[in-house]
Coordinates of C-alpha atoms in Angstrom, one line a residue:
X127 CA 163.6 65.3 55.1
X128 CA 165.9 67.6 57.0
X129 CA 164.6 70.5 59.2
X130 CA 166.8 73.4 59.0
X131 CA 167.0 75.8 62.0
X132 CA 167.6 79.4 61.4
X133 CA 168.8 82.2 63.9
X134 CA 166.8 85.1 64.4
X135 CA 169.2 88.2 63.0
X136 CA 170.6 90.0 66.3
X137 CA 169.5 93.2 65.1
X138 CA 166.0 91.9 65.3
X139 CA 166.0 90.9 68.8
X140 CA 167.4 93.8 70.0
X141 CA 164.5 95.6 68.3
X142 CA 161.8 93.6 69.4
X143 CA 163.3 93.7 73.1
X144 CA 163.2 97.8 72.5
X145 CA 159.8 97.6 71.4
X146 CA 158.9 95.5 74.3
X147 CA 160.3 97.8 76.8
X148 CA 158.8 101.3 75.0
X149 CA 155.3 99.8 75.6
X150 CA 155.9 99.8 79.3
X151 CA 156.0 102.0 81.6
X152 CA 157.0 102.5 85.5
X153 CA 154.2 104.7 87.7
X154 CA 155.2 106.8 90.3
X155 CA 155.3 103.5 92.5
X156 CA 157.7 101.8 90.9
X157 CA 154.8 99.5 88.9
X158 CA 155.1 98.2 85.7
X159 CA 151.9 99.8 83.9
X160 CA 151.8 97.3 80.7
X161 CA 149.3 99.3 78.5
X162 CA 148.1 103.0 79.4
X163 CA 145.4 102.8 76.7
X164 CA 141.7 102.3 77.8
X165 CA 138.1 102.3 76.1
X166 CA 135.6 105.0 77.7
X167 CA 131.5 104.2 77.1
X168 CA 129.4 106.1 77.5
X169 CA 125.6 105.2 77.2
X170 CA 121.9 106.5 77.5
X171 CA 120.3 104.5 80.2
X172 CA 116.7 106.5 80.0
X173 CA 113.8 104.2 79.9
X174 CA 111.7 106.9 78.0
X175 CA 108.4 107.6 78.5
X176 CA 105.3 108.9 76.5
X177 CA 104.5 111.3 79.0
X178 CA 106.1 114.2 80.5
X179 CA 103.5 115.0 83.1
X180 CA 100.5 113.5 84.6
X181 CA 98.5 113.7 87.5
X182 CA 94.7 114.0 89.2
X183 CA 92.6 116.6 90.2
X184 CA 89.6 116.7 92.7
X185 CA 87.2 119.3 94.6
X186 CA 89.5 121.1 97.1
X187 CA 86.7 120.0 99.4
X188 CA 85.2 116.6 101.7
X189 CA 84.4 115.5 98.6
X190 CA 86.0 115.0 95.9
X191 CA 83.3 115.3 93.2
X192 CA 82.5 118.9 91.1
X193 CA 78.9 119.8 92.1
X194 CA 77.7 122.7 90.5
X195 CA 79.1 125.9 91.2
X196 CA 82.4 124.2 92.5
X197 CA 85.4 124.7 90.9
X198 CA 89.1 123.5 91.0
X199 CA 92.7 123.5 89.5
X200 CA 96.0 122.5 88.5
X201 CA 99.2 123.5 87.2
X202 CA 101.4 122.1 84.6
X203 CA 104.1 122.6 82.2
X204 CA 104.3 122.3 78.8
X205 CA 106.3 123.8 76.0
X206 CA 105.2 124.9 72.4
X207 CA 103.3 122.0 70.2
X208 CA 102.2 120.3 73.8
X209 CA 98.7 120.0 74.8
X210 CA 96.8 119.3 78.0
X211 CA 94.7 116.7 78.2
X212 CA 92.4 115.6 80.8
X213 CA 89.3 113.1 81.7
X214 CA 86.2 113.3 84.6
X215 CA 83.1 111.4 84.5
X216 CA 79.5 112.9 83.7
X217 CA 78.5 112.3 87.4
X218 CA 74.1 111.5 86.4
X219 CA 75.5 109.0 84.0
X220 CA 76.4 105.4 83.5
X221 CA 79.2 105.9 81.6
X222 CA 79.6 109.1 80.2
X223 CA 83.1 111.1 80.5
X224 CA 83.8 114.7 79.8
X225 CA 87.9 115.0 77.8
X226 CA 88.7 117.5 75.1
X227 CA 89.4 115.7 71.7
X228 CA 92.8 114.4 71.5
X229 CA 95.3 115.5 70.7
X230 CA 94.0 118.0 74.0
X231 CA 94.0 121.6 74.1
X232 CA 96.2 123.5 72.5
X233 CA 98.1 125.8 74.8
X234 CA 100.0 127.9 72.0
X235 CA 99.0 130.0 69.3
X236 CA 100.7 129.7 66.1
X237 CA 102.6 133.1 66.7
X238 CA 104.0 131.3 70.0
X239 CA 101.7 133.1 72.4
X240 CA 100.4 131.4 75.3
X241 CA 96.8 131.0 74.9
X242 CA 94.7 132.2 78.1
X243 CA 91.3 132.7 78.8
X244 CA 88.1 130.4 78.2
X245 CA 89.0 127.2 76.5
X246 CA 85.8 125.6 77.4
X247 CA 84.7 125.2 73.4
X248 CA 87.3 122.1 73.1
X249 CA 85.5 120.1 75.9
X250 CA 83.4 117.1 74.5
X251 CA 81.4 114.5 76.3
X252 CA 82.3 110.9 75.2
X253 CA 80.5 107.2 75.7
X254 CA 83.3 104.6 77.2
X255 CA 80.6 101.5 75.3
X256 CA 80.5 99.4 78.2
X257 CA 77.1 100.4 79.8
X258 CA 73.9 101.0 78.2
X259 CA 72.5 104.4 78.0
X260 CA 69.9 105.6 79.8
X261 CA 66.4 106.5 78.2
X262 CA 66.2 110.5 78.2
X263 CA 63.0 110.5 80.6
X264 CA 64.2 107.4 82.9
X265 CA 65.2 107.8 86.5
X266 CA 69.0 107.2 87.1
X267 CA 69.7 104.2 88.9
X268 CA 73.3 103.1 89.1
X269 CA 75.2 101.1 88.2
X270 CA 72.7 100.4 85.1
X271 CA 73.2 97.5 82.5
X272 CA 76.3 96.3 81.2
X273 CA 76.4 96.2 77.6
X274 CA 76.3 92.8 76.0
X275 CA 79.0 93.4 73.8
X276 CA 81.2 96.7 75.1
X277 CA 81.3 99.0 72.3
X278 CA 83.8 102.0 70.9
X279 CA 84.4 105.1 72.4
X280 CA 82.3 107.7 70.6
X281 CA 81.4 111.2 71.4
X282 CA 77.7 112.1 72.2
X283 CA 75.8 115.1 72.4
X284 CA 73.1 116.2 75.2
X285 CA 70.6 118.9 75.2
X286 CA 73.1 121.0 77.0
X287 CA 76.4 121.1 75.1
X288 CA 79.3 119.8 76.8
X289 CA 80.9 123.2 76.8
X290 CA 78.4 124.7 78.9
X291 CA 78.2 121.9 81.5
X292 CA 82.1 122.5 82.1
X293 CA 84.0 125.9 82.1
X294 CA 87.8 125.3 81.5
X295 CA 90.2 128.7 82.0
X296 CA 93.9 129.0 81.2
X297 CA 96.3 130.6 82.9
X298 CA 99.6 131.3 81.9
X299 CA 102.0 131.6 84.6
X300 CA 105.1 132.5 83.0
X301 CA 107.9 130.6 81.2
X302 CA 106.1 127.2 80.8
X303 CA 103.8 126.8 83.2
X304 CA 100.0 127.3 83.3
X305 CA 97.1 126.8 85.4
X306 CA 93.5 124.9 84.1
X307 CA 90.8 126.2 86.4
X308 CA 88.0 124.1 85.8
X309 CA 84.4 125.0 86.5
X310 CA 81.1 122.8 87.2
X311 CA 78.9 124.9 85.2
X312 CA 75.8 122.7 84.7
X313 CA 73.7 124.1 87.6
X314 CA 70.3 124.9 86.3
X315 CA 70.1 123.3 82.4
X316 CA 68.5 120.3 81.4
X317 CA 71.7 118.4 82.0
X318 CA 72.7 119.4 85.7
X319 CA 75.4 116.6 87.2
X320 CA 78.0 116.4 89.4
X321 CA 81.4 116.0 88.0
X322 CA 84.1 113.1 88.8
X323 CA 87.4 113.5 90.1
X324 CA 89.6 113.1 87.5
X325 CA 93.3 112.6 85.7
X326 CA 95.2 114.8 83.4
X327 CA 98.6 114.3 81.1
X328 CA 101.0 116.3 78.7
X329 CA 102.9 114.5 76.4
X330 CA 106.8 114.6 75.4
X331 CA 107.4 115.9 72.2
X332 CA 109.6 116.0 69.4
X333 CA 110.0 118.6 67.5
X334 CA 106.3 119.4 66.6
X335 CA 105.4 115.5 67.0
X336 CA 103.8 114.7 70.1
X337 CA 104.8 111.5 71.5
X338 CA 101.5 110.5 72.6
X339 CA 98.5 111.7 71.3
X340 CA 95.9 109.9 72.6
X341 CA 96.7 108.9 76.1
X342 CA 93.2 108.5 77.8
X343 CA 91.4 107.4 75.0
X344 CA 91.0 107.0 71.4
X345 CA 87.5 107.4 69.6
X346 CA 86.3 104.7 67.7
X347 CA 88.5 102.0 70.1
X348 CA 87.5 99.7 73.0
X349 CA 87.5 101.9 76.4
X350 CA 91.4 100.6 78.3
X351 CA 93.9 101.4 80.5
X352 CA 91.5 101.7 83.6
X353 CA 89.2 104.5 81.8
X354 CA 86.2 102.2 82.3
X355 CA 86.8 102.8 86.2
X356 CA 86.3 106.0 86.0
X357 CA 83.6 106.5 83.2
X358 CA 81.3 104.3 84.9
X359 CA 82.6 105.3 88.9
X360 CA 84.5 108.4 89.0
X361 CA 87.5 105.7 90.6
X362 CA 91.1 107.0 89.4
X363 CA 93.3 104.2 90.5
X364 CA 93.9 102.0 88.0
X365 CA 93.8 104.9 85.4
X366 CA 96.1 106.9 87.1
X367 CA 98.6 103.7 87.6
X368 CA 98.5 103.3 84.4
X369 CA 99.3 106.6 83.0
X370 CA 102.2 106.9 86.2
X371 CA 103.9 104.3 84.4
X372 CA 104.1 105.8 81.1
X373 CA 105.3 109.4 82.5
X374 CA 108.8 109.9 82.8
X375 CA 112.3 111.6 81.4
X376 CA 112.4 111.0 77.1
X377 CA 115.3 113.3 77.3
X378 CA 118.6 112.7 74.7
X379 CA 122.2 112.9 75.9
X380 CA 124.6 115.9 73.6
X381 CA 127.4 114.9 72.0
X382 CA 129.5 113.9 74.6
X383 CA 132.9 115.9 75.3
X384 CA 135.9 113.7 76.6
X385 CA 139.5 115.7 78.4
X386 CA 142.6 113.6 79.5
X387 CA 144.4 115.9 81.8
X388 CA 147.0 116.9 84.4
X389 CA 146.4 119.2 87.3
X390 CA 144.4 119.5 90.6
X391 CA 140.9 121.2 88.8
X392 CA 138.8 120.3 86.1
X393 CA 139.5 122.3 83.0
X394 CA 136.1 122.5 82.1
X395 CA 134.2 124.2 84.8
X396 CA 134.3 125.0 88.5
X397 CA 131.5 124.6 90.8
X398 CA 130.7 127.9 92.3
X399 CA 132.1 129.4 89.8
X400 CA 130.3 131.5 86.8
X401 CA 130.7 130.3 83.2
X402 CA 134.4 131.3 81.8
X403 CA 133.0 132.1 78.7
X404 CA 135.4 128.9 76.8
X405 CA 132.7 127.2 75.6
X406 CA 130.2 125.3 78.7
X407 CA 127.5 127.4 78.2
X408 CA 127.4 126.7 73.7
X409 CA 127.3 123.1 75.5
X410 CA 124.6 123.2 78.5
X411 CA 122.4 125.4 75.9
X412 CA 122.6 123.8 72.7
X413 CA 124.7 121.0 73.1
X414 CA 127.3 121.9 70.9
X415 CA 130.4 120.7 72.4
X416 CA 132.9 121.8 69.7
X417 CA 133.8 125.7 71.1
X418 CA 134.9 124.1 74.1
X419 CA 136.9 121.4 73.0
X420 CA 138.4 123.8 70.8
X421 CA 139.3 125.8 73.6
X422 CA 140.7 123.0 75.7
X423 CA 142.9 121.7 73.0
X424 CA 145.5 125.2 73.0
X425 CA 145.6 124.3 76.9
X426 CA 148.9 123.3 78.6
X427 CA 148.0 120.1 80.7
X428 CA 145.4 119.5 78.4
X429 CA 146.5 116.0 77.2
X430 CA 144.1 114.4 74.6
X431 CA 140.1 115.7 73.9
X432 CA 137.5 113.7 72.2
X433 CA 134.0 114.6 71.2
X434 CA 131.9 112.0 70.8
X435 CA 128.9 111.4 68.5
X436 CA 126.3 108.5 68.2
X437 CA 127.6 107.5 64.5
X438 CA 123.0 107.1 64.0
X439 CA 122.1 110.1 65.5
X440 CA 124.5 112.5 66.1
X441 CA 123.1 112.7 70.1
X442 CA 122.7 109.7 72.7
X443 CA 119.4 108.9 72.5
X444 CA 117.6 107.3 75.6
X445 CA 115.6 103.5 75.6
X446 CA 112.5 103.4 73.8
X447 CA 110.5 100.6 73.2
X448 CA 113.1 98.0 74.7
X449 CA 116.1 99.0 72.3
X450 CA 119.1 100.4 73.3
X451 CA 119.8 103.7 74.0
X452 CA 122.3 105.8 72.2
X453 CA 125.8 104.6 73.1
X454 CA 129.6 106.0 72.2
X455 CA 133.0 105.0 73.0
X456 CA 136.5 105.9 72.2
X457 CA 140.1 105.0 72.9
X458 CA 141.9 107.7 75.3
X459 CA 145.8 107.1 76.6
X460 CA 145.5 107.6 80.4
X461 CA 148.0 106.0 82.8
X462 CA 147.8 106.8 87.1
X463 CA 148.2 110.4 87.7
X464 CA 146.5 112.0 84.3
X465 CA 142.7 112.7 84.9
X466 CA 139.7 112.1 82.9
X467 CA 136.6 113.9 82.6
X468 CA 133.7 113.8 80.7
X469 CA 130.9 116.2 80.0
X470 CA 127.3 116.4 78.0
X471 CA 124.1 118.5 77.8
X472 CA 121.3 117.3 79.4
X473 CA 118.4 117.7 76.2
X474 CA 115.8 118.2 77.7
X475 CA 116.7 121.4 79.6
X476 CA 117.8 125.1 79.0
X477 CA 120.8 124.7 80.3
X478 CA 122.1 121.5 82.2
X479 CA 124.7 119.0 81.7
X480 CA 126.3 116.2 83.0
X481 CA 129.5 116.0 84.0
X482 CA 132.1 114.1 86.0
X483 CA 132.4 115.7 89.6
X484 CA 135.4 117.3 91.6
X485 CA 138.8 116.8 89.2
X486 CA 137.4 114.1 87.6
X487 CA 139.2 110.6 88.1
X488 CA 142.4 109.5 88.0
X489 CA 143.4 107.9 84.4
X490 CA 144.4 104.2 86.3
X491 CA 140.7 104.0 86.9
X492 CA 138.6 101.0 85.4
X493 CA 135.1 99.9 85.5
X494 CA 131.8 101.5 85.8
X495 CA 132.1 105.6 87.2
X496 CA 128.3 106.2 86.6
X497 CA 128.3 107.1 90.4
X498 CA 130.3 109.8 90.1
X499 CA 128.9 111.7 87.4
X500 CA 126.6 114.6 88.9
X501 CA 123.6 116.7 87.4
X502 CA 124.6 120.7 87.2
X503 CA 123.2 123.9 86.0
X504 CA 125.5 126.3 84.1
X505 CA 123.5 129.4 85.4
X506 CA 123.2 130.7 82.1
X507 CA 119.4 130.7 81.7
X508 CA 116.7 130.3 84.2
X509 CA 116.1 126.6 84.3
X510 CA 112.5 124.9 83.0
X511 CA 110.5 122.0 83.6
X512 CA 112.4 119.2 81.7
X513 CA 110.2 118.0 78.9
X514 CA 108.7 121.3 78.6
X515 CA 111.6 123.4 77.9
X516 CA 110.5 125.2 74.8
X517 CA 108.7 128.0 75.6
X518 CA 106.7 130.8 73.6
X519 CA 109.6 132.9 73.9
X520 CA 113.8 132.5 74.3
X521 CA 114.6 131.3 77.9
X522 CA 115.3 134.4 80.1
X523 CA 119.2 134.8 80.4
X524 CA 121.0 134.8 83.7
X525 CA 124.3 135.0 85.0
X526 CA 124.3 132.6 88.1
X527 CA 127.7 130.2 89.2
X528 CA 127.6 126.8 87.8
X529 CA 126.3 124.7 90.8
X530 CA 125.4 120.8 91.4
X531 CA 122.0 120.2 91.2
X532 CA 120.7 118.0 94.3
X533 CA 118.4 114.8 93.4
X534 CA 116.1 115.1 92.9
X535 CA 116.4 117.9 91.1
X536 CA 114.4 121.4 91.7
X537 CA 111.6 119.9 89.7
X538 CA 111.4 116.7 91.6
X539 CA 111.3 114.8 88.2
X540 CA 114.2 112.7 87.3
X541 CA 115.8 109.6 89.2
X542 CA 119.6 110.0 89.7
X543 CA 122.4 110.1 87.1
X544 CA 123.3 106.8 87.7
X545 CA 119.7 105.7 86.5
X546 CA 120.4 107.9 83.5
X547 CA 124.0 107.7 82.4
X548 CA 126.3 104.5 82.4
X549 CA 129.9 105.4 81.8
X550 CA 132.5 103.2 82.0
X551 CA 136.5 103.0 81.3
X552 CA 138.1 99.4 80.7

């Protein structure tokens, strides 16, 4: 058998040697830049939590414990559909615990009113099952008897209702913050006791879904989490740890905006500058990033503008559970000299976003850039507590230059961007 060799057509060399050449290009140092084309990610990173808030509270005093008469408080913040929730032992008791029922107390009225005043009728007094009660006439002599078999958390009832043992007042501050003033009010009835130290919690939610409903306790289930500690002690630690490590940012990522551009400042926003009314604010607010990418696309300079959505979800949500968090990427042409920038709504807030800082970064860049992304606020509405950013009423407007926000942030709440956002070019 005979293998014939065939010559390639000159016309097709020559076109193939064009090709070759047209997907090169020299930079502005005389390099050969093979392929300007690169992939930009861009990826939720937020472990969330259950919990937007939690903390302790004790008598102001040299000790910590509530005697009757004594009073103390703490503030919170918490948005409409949240609830506050909170647990102190029944001091004269083995292991009795004053908490309102889950899901806690509800702070807004169905009209979106903050509620205020006496809230004391939701308090209930509740048995953590793992000491046995004492006889109504006995003497009380801790730490009594362990109960053979702990049993469920269930809710008891003295002579004296709970609601008259312990006086709870809200205070509504303004925005979304309140203030629970609580009261030992057991001086003089059958039932007089000091009162515990003791921990407190709000829970994320979403829409009117709270993430965690029951996070001291659940009636008719085993006592956990450290609550025993406290029921049968007063002792926070292990309770508090435990909740500390379940509170945290749960907040999404917007649909995330994407410039390739030429020029010495970001056309998206200035710092120090007030919003130019192009579209940045319909982003920080509501995280709609189509006005401005709109806008930047009739722009000279202006290059090539993506807007990227989570193909499941629309947004980037954050790590729940141990899956992933919400991730998008997209092809961009960028060779050295264009710049890229990136920019996305922070959820969880009335008006803050993410964004590359200074001019961006130069479109030869490749690998990770999460360090230079920084956290900023528009200025277009007085700022919240993240987590608890939906009031009773429509943030209050203001008309402020778009500045960096330091870490941590005004709130002291959140970890860095990097910890938040990974983006990445390759």
């Amino acid at each position: 058998m005979q293998f014939v060799k065939f010559k390639r057509p000159l016309g097709l060399l020559s076109l193939m040697s064009v090709l070759a050449f047209s997907s090169c290009s020299t930079d502005d140092d005389g390099e050969l830049a093979v392929n300007d084309s690169a992939v930009i990610t861009v990826e939720n990173i937020i472990e969330g939590k259950s919990l937007s808030q939690s903390g302790t509270f004790q008598n102001a005093g040299s000790s910590p414990v509530l005697n009757p008469g004594e009073s103390t408080s703490f503030s919170f913040y918490a948005g409409k559909g949240q609830t506050i929730s909170f647990a102190a032992m029944y001091g004269k008791s083995y292991d009795l615990f004053f908490a309102p029922a889950n899901p806690g107390i509800k702070l807004y009225q169905d009209n979106g009113d903050p509620v205020t005043g006496n809230v004391s009728s939701q308090i209930r007094l509740w048995d953590n099952g793992t000491r046995v009660n004492q006889a109504p006439a006995a003497p009380f002599t801790p730490p009594g008897t362990a109960e053979t078999t702990p049993k469920n958390i269930m809710e008891v009832a003295l002579s004296t209702p709970a609601s008259q043992l312990l006086k709870a007042e809200l205070t509504f501050e303004g925005g979304t913050k309140f203030t629970l003033k609580l009261t030992n009010t057991s001086g003089g009835t059958a039932n007089e006791t000091p009162i515990s130290a003791g921990v407190w919690t709000v829970s994320h939610s979403s829409g009117s879904t709270l993430l965690k409903e029951d996070p001291i306790f659940t009636p008719g289930k085993l006592s956990a989490n450290g609550l025993t500690d406290l029921a049968e002690t007063g002792k926070l630690t292990a309770l508090t740890q435990y909740l500390t490590g379940i509170t945290g940012p749960n907040s999404p990522f917007s649909p995330v905006l994407v410039v390739v551009y030429s020029g010495n400042e970001s056309p998206i926003f200035k710092t120090g500058e007030n919003d130019r009314g192009q579209g940045l604010k319909e982003l920080s607010q509501q995280g709609n990033a189509d006005v401005l990418a709109n806008f930047l696309k009739t722009q000279s300079g202006v290059k090539e503008v993506f807007v990227l959505k989570d193909p499941a979800n629309t947004v980037l949500k954050p790590r729940i559970d141990g899956k992933n968090g919400g991730k998008v990427s997209q092809t961009i042409s960028a060779r050295k000299g264009d710049r890229i920038a990136l920019v996305t709504m922070y959820g969880q807030s009335n008006d803050w976003f993410a964004a590359t800082m200074n001019n961006g970064v130069d479109g030869s860049t490749r690998g990770d850039i999460s360090s230079i992304m920084g956290l900023f606020d528009s200025g277009t509405l007085v700022s919240s507590y993240p987590g608890a950013h939906i009031g009773s009423q429509p943030a209050q407007t203001e008309s402020l230059p778009v500045q960096q926000l330091a870490n941590p942030n005004p709130f002291n709440t959140l970890p860095s961007l990097p910890q938040m956002i990974k983006v990445t070019i390759q």
